[in-house]
Amino acid sequence: MGAREGGRRQRRPKKKVCAFCIEKAGAIDYKDINKLRKYVTDRGKILPRRISGNCAKHQRELTIAIKRARNIALLPFTTE
């Protein structure tokens, strides 16, 4: 009844929590490269909210910080 065919139950994925809300830190700093690198793929793309688990407010701030860091060459636009 609660099982699918084959006898396996479908597991509900754990809800991700925004790391910036937990820290209660101020603004996301574009100079903090180690923190920003966690939210960029190996190809240089910014991770979406559904993967990173950030809230909308902090995802917007994170995106702006990553773009600023790219513009002043702290982060690469792409990998080679």
Coordinates of N, CA and C in Angstrom, one line a residue:
M1 N 0.8 -1.2 0.0 CA 0.0 0.0 0.0 C 0.9 1.3 0.0
G2 N 1.9 1.3 0.9 CA 2.8 2.4 0.9 C 4.0 2.2 0.0
A3 N 4.0 1.0 -0.6 CA 5.2 0.6 -1.3 C 5.0 0.6 -2.8
R4 N 6.0 0.9 -3.6 CA 5.9 0.8 -5.0 C 6.1 -0.6 -5.4
E5 N 6.0 -0.9 -6.7 CA 6.2 -2.2 -7.2 C 7.7 -2.6 -7.0
G6 N 8.0 -3.8 -6.6 CA 9.3 -4.1 -6.3 C 9.6 -4.1 -4.8
G7 N 8.7 -3.5 -4.0 CA 8.8 -3.5 -2.5 C 9.7 -2.4 -2.0
R8 N 10.0 -1.4 -2.8 CA 10.9 -0.3 -2.2 C 10.0 0.9 -2.0
R9 N 10.3 1.5 -0.9 CA 9.5 2.8 -0.6 C 10.3 4.0 -1.1
Q10 N 9.6 4.9 -1.6 CA 10.2 6.1 -2.1 C 10.6 7.1 -1.0
R11 N 11.9 7.4 -0.9 CA 12.3 8.3 0.2 C 12.1 9.8 -0.2
R12 N 11.7 10.5 0.7 CA 11.5 12.0 0.5 C 12.8 12.6 0.7
P13 N 13.3 13.5 -0.2 CA 14.6 14.1 0.0 C 14.6 15.1 1.2
K14 N 15.7 15.2 1.9 CA 15.8 16.0 3.1 C 15.8 17.5 2.6
K15 N 15.0 18.3 3.3 CA 14.9 19.7 3.0 C 16.2 20.4 3.3
K16 N 16.7 21.1 2.3 CA 18.0 21.9 2.5 C 17.7 23.2 3.2
V17 N 18.7 23.6 4.0 CA 18.5 24.8 4.8 C 19.6 25.8 4.3
C18 N 19.2 27.1 4.2 CA 20.1 28.1 3.8 C 21.3 28.3 4.8
A19 N 22.5 28.1 4.3 CA 23.7 28.2 5.2 C 23.9 29.6 5.7
F20 N 23.5 30.6 4.9 CA 23.6 32.0 5.3 C 22.6 32.4 6.3
C21 N 21.4 31.8 6.3 CA 20.4 32.1 7.4 C 20.9 31.5 8.7
I22 N 21.5 30.4 8.6 CA 21.9 29.7 9.9 C 23.1 30.5 10.5
E23 N 24.0 31.0 9.7 CA 25.1 31.8 10.2 C 24.7 33.1 10.8
K24 N 23.6 33.7 10.2 CA 23.2 35.0 10.5 C 24.3 36.1 10.3
A25 N 25.0 35.8 9.2 CA 26.1 36.7 8.8 C 25.5 37.9 8.1
G26 N 26.3 39.0 8.0 CA 25.8 40.2 7.3 C 25.7 39.9 5.8
A27 N 26.2 40.9 5.1 CA 26.1 40.8 3.6 C 27.2 39.7 3.1
I28 N 26.9 39.1 2.0 CA 27.8 38.2 1.4 C 28.9 39.0 0.7
D29 N 30.2 38.7 1.1 CA 31.3 39.5 0.6 C 31.9 38.9 -0.7
Y30 N 32.1 39.7 -1.7 CA 32.6 39.2 -2.9 C 34.1 38.9 -2.8
K31 N 34.7 39.3 -1.8 CA 36.2 39.0 -1.6 C 36.4 37.7 -0.9
D32 N 35.4 37.1 -0.3 CA 35.5 35.8 0.3 C 35.4 34.7 -0.7
I33 N 36.5 34.4 -1.4 CA 36.5 33.5 -2.5 C 36.3 32.1 -2.1
N34 N 36.8 31.7 -0.9 CA 36.6 30.3 -0.4 C 35.1 29.9 -0.3
K35 N 34.4 30.9 0.3 CA 32.9 30.6 0.4 C 32.2 30.7 -0.9
L36 N 32.6 31.6 -1.8 CA 31.9 31.7 -3.1 C 32.2 30.4 -4.0
R37 N 33.4 29.8 -3.8 CA 33.7 28.7 -4.7 C 32.8 27.5 -4.4
K38 N 32.2 27.4 -3.2 CA 31.3 26.3 -2.9 C 30.0 26.3 -3.7
Y39 N 29.7 27.5 -4.2 CA 28.4 27.7 -5.0 C 28.7 27.9 -6.5
V40 N 29.9 27.5 -6.9 CA 30.2 27.5 -8.4 C 30.6 26.1 -8.8
T41 N 30.1 25.7 -9.9 CA 30.5 24.3 -10.4 C 31.9 24.3 -10.9
D42 N 32.4 23.1 -11.3 CA 33.7 23.0 -11.8 C 33.8 23.7 -13.2
R43 N 32.7 23.9 -13.9 CA 32.6 24.5 -15.2 C 32.5 26.1 -15.0
G44 N 32.3 26.5 -13.8 CA 32.2 28.0 -13.6 C 30.8 28.5 -13.5
K45 N 29.8 27.6 -13.5 CA 28.4 28.0 -13.4 C 28.0 28.2 -12.0
I46 N 27.0 29.1 -11.7 CA 26.5 29.3 -10.4 C 25.5 28.2 -10.1
L47 N 25.6 27.6 -8.9 CA 24.6 26.5 -8.6 C 23.2 27.1 -8.3
P48 N 22.2 26.5 -8.8 CA 20.8 27.0 -8.6 C 20.4 26.7 -7.1
R49 N 19.3 27.4 -6.7 CA 18.8 27.3 -5.4 C 18.4 25.9 -5.0
R50 N 17.8 25.1 -5.9 CA 17.3 23.8 -5.6 C 18.5 22.8 -5.3
I51 N 19.7 23.2 -5.7 CA 20.8 22.3 -5.4 C 21.6 22.9 -4.2
S52 N 21.8 24.2 -4.2 CA 22.6 24.8 -3.1 C 21.8 24.9 -1.8
G53 N 20.5 25.0 -1.9 CA 19.6 25.0 -0.7 C 19.5 26.4 -0.1
N54 N 19.9 27.5 -0.8 CA 19.8 28.8 -0.3 C 18.4 29.4 -0.4
C55 N 18.1 30.3 0.4 CA 16.8 31.0 0.3 C 16.9 32.0 -0.9
A56 N 15.8 32.6 -1.3 CA 15.8 33.5 -2.5 C 16.7 34.7 -2.2
K57 N 16.5 35.3 -1.0 CA 17.3 36.5 -0.7 C 18.8 36.3 -0.8
H58 N 19.3 35.2 -0.2 CA 20.7 35.0 -0.1 C 21.2 34.5 -1.5
Q59 N 20.4 33.8 -2.3 CA 20.8 33.4 -3.6 C 21.0 34.6 -4.5
R60 N 20.1 35.6 -4.4 CA 20.4 36.8 -5.1 C 21.7 37.5 -4.7
E61 N 21.9 37.6 -3.4 CA 23.1 38.3 -2.9 C 24.4 37.5 -3.4
L62 N 24.3 36.1 -3.3 CA 25.4 35.3 -3.7 C 25.7 35.4 -5.2
T63 N 24.6 35.5 -6.0 CA 24.8 35.7 -7.5 C 25.5 37.0 -7.8
I64 N 25.1 38.1 -7.1 CA 25.7 39.4 -7.3 C 27.2 39.3 -6.9
A65 N 27.5 38.7 -5.7 CA 28.9 38.6 -5.2 C 29.7 37.8 -6.2
I66 N 29.2 36.7 -6.7 CA 30.0 35.9 -7.6 C 30.3 36.7 -8.9
K67 N 29.3 37.4 -9.4 CA 29.5 38.2 -10.6 C 30.5 39.4 -10.4
R68 N 30.5 40.0 -9.2 CA 31.5 41.0 -8.9 C 32.9 40.4 -8.8
A69 N 33.0 39.3 -8.2 CA 34.3 38.6 -8.1 C 34.8 38.2 -9.4
R70 N 34.0 37.8 -10.3 CA 34.4 37.5 -11.7 C 34.9 38.8 -12.4
N71 N 34.2 39.9 -12.2 CA 34.6 41.1 -12.9 C 35.9 41.6 -12.5
I72 N 36.3 41.4 -11.3 CA 37.6 41.9 -10.8 C 38.6 40.7 -10.8
A73 N 38.3 39.6 -11.5 CA 39.2 38.5 -11.7 C 39.6 37.7 -10.5
L74 N 38.7 37.7 -9.5 CA 39.0 36.9 -8.3 C 38.5 35.4 -8.6
L75 N 37.4 35.3 -9.4 CA 36.9 34.0 -9.8 C 36.9 34.0 -11.3
P76 N 37.2 32.8 -11.9 CA 37.2 32.7 -13.4 C 35.8 32.6 -13.9
F77 N 35.6 33.1 -15.1 CA 34.3 33.0 -15.8 C 34.0 31.5 -16.2
T78 N 35.1 30.9 -16.7 CA 35.0 29.5 -17.1 C 36.3 28.8 -16.8
T79 N 36.4 27.5 -16.9 CA 37.6 26.8 -16.7 C 38.2 26.4 -18.0
E80 N 39.5 26.2 -18.0 CA 40.2 25.8 -19.2 C 40.9 24.5 -19.1

